[in-house]
CSV table of C-alpha atoms in Angstrom, one decimal:
chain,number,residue,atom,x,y,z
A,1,UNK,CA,120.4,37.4,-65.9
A,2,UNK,CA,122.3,38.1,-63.0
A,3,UNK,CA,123.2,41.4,-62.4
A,4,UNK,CA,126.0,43.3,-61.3
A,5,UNK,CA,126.7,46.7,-60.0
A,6,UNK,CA,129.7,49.4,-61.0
A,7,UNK,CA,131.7,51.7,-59.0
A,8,UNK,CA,133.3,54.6,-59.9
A,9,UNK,CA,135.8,56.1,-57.5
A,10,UNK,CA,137.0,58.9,-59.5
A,11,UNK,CA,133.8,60.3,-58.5
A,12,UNK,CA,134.7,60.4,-55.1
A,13,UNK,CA,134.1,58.8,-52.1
A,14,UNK,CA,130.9,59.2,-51.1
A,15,UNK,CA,129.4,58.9,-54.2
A,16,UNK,CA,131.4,55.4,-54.5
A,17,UNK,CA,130.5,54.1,-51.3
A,18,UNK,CA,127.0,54.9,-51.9
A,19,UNK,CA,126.8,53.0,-55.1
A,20,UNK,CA,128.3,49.8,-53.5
A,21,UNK,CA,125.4,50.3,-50.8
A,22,UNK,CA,123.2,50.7,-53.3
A,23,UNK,CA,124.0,48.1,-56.1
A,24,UNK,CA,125.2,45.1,-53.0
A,25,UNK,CA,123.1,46.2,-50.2
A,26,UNK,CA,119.6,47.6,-51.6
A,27,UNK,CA,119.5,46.1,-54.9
A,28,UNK,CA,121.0,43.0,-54.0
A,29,UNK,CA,123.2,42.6,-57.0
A,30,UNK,CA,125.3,38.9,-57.2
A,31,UNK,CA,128.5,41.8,-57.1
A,32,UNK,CA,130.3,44.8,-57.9
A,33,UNK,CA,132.8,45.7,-60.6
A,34,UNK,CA,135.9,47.9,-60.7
A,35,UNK,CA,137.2,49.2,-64.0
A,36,UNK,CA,140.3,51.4,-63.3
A,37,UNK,CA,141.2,51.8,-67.3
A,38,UNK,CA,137.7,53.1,-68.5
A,39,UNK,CA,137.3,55.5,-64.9
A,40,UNK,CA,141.2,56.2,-64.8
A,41,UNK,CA,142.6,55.3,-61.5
A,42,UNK,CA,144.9,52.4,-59.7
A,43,UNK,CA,142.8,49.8,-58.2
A,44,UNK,CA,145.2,49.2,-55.5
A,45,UNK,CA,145.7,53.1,-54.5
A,46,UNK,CA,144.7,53.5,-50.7
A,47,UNK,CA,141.4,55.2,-51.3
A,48,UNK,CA,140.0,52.3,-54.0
A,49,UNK,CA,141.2,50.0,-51.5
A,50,UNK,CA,139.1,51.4,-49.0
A,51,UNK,CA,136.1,51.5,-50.8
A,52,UNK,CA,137.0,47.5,-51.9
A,53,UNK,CA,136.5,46.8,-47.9
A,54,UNK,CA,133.8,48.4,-48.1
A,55,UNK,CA,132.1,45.6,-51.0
A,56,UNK,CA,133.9,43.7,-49.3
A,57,UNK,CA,131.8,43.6,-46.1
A,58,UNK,CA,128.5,42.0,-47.8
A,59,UNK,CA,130.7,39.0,-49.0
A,60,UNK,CA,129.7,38.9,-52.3
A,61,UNK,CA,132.1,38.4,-55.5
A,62,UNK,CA,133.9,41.7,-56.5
A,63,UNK,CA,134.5,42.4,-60.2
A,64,UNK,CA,138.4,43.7,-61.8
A,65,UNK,CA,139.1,44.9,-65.8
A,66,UNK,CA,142.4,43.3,-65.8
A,67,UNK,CA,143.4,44.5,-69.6
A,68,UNK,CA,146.5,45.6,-71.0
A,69,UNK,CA,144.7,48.2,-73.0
A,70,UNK,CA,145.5,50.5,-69.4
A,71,UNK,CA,147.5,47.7,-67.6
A,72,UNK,CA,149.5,50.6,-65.2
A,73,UNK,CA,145.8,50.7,-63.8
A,74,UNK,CA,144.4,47.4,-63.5
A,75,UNK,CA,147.5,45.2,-64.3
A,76,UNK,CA,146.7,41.7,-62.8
A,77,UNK,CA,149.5,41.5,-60.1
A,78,UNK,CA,147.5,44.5,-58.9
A,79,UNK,CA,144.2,43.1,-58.3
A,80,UNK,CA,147.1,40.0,-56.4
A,81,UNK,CA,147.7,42.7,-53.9
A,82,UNK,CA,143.7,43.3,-53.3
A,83,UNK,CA,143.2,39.5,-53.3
A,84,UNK,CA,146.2,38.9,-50.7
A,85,UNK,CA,144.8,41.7,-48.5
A,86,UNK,CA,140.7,40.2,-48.7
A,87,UNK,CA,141.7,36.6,-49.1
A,88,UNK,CA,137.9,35.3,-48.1
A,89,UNK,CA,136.5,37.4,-51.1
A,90,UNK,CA,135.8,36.2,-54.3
A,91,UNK,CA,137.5,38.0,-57.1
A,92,UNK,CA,136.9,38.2,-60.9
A,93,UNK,CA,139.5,39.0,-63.1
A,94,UNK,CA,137.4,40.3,-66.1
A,95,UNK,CA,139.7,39.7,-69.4
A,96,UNK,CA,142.3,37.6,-67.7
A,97,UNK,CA,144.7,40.4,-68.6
A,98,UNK,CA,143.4,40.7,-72.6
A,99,UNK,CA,141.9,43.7,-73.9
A,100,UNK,CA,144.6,45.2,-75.9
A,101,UNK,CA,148.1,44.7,-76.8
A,102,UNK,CA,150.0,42.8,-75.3
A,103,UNK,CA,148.2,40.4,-73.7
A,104,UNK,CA,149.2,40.1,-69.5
A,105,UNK,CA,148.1,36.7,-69.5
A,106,UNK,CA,151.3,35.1,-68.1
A,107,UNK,CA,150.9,37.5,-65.2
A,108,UNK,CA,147.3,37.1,-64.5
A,109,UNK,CA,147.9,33.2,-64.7
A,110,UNK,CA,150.9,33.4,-62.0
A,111,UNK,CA,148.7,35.9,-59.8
A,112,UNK,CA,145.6,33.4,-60.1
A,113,UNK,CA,148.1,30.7,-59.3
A,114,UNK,CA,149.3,32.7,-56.2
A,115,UNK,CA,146.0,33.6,-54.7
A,116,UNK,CA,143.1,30.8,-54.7
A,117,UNK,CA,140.4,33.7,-54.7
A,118,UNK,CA,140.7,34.8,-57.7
A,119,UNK,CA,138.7,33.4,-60.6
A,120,UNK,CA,139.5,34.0,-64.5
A,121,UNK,CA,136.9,35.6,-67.0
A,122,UNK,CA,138.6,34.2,-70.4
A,123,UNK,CA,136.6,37.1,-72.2
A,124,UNK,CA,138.7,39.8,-74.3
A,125,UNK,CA,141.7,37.0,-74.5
A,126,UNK,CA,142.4,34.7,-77.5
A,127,UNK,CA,142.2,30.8,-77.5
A,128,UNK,CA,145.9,30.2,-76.3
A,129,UNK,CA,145.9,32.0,-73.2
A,130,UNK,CA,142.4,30.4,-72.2
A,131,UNK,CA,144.0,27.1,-73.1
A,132,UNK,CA,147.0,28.1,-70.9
A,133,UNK,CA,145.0,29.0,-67.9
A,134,UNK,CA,143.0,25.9,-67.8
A,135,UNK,CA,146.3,24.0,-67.6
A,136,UNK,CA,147.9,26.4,-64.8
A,137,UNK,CA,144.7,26.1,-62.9
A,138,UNK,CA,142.3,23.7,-64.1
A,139,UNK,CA,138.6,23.9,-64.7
A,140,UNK,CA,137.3,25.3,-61.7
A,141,UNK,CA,139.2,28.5,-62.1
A,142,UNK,CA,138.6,29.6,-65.5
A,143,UNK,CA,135.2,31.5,-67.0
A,144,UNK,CA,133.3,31.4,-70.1
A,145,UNK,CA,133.3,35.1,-70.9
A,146,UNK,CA,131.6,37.2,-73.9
A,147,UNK,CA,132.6,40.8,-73.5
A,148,UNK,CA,128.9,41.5,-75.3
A,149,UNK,CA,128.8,44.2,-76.4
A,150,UNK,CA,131.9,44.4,-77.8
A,151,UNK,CA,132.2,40.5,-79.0
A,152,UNK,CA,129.1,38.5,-80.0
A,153,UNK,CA,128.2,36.1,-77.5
A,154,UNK,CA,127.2,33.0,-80.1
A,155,UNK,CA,130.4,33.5,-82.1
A,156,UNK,CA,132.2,33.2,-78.8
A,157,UNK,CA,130.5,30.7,-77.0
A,158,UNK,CA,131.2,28.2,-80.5
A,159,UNK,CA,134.8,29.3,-79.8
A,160,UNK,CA,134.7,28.1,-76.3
A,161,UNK,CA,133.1,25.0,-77.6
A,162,UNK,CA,135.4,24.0,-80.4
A,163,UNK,CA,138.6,25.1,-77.6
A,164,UNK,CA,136.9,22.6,-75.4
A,165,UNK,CA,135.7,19.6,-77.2
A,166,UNK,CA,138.6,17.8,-76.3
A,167,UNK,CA,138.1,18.2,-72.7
A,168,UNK,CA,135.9,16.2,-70.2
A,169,UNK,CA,132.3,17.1,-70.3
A,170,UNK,CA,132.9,18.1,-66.5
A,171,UNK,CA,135.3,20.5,-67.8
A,172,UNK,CA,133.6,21.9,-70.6
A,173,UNK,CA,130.0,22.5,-68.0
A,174,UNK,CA,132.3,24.2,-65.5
A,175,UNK,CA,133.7,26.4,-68.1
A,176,UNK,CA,130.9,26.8,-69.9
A,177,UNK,CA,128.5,28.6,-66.5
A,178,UNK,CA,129.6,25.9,-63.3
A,179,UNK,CA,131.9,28.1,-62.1
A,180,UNK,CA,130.9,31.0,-62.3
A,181,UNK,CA,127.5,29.7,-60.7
A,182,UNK,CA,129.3,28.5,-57.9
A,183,UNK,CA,131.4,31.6,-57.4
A,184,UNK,CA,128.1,34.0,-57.3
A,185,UNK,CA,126.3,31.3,-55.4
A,186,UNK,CA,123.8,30.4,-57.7
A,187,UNK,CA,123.3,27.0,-57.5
C-alpha cells in the first residue's frame, strides 16, 4: 500500500499546515488529499490555496474530490485554476467529476485536457465517462480507481477489465496501476 495523507482546512491554518508537514514531510506519505465536499470549503479560496503551496513545496502528487455530489466546492474547473497556478505539480482528480448526480465529466475531461498536470482517478464515475476520457486524453492520463470503501474493489477492477479488453495491453497495464505508479514515482 501506498499511503496518502488528508488535510483539513476548515480546521484552520495551523492545524492544516501541520498535517501536510506531518503526513509529506515526517511520515513520508506518496501525497496529500483535499476533499472540499466532505470538510465544506472551496478548494480554490485564497487560504486553501495557500496551504496547497504549502504541499506543494515537497513535490509530491496532491490529491482533489472532484464530485458533483458538492460540485460548488470541488467542481473540476476549480482544481484547473490550482493546476494553472502549480503547473510542475502533479494533481489527482479523485472521481473525475462522479460522485453524485450529474456527473461533471465533460468538464473534468476539458480541464484535464487544458492542463497536462492533472491525472484522472475513473473511481465514483460510470463506464462511459472513463471510456470518454481515455479518448480525450489517452492512456497515460486516466486511473484505475475503486472508491473502497464505498465500491468493492474486485467488482470494479472486472469492470475496468471488461471496459478495457478491447484496448492494447499497454493500455489496459497503464490503466490498470502504470500510471498511477509513475505519477507517485513508484517505479
Amino acid at each position: 500500500l501506498h499511503g496518502f495523507g488528508w488535510t483539513n482546512p476548515r480546521l484552520g491554518k495551523d492545524h492544516a499546515l501541520a498535517s501536510i508537514q506531518r503526513c509529506l514531510g515526517e511520515y513520508n506519505l506518496c501525497g496529500i488529499k483535499f476533499n472540499g465536499a466532505q470538510d465544506d470549503y472551496v478548494i480554490d479560496e485564497p487560504a486553501v490555496l495557500e496551504l496547497i503551496e504549502a504541499a506543494a513545496r515537497f513535490g509530491k502528487p496532491i490529491a482533489f474530490h472532484i464530485g458533483a455530489d458538492f460540485y460548488e466546492n470541488t467542481h473540476p474547473y476549480r482544481l484547473g485554476h490550482i493546476a494553472a497556478r502549480f503547473p510542475e505539480i502533479p494533481f489527482l482528480m479523485v472521481h473525475m467529476g462522479g460522485a453524485g448526480l450529474p456527473s461533471l465529466h465533460r468538464a473534468a475531461i476539458e480541464t484535464a485536457r487544458q492542463h497536462p498536470n492533472i491525472t484522472l482517478i475513473a473511481s465514483a464515475i460510470n463506464e462511459t465517462p472513463i471510456l470518454n476520457a481515455i479518448h480525450a486524453l489517452g492512456s497515460e492520463r486516466v486511473c484505475f480507481g475503486s472508491d473502497m470503501p464505498f465500491g468493492l474493489m474486485h467488482v470494479r477492477l472486472a469492470m475496468f477489465q471488461a471496459l478495457l479488453r478491447d484496448h492494447s495491453p499497454v493500455d489496459r497495464a497503464n490503466i490498470l496501476g502504470g500510471n498511477i505508479a509513475r505519477v507517485l514515482k513508484i517505479i
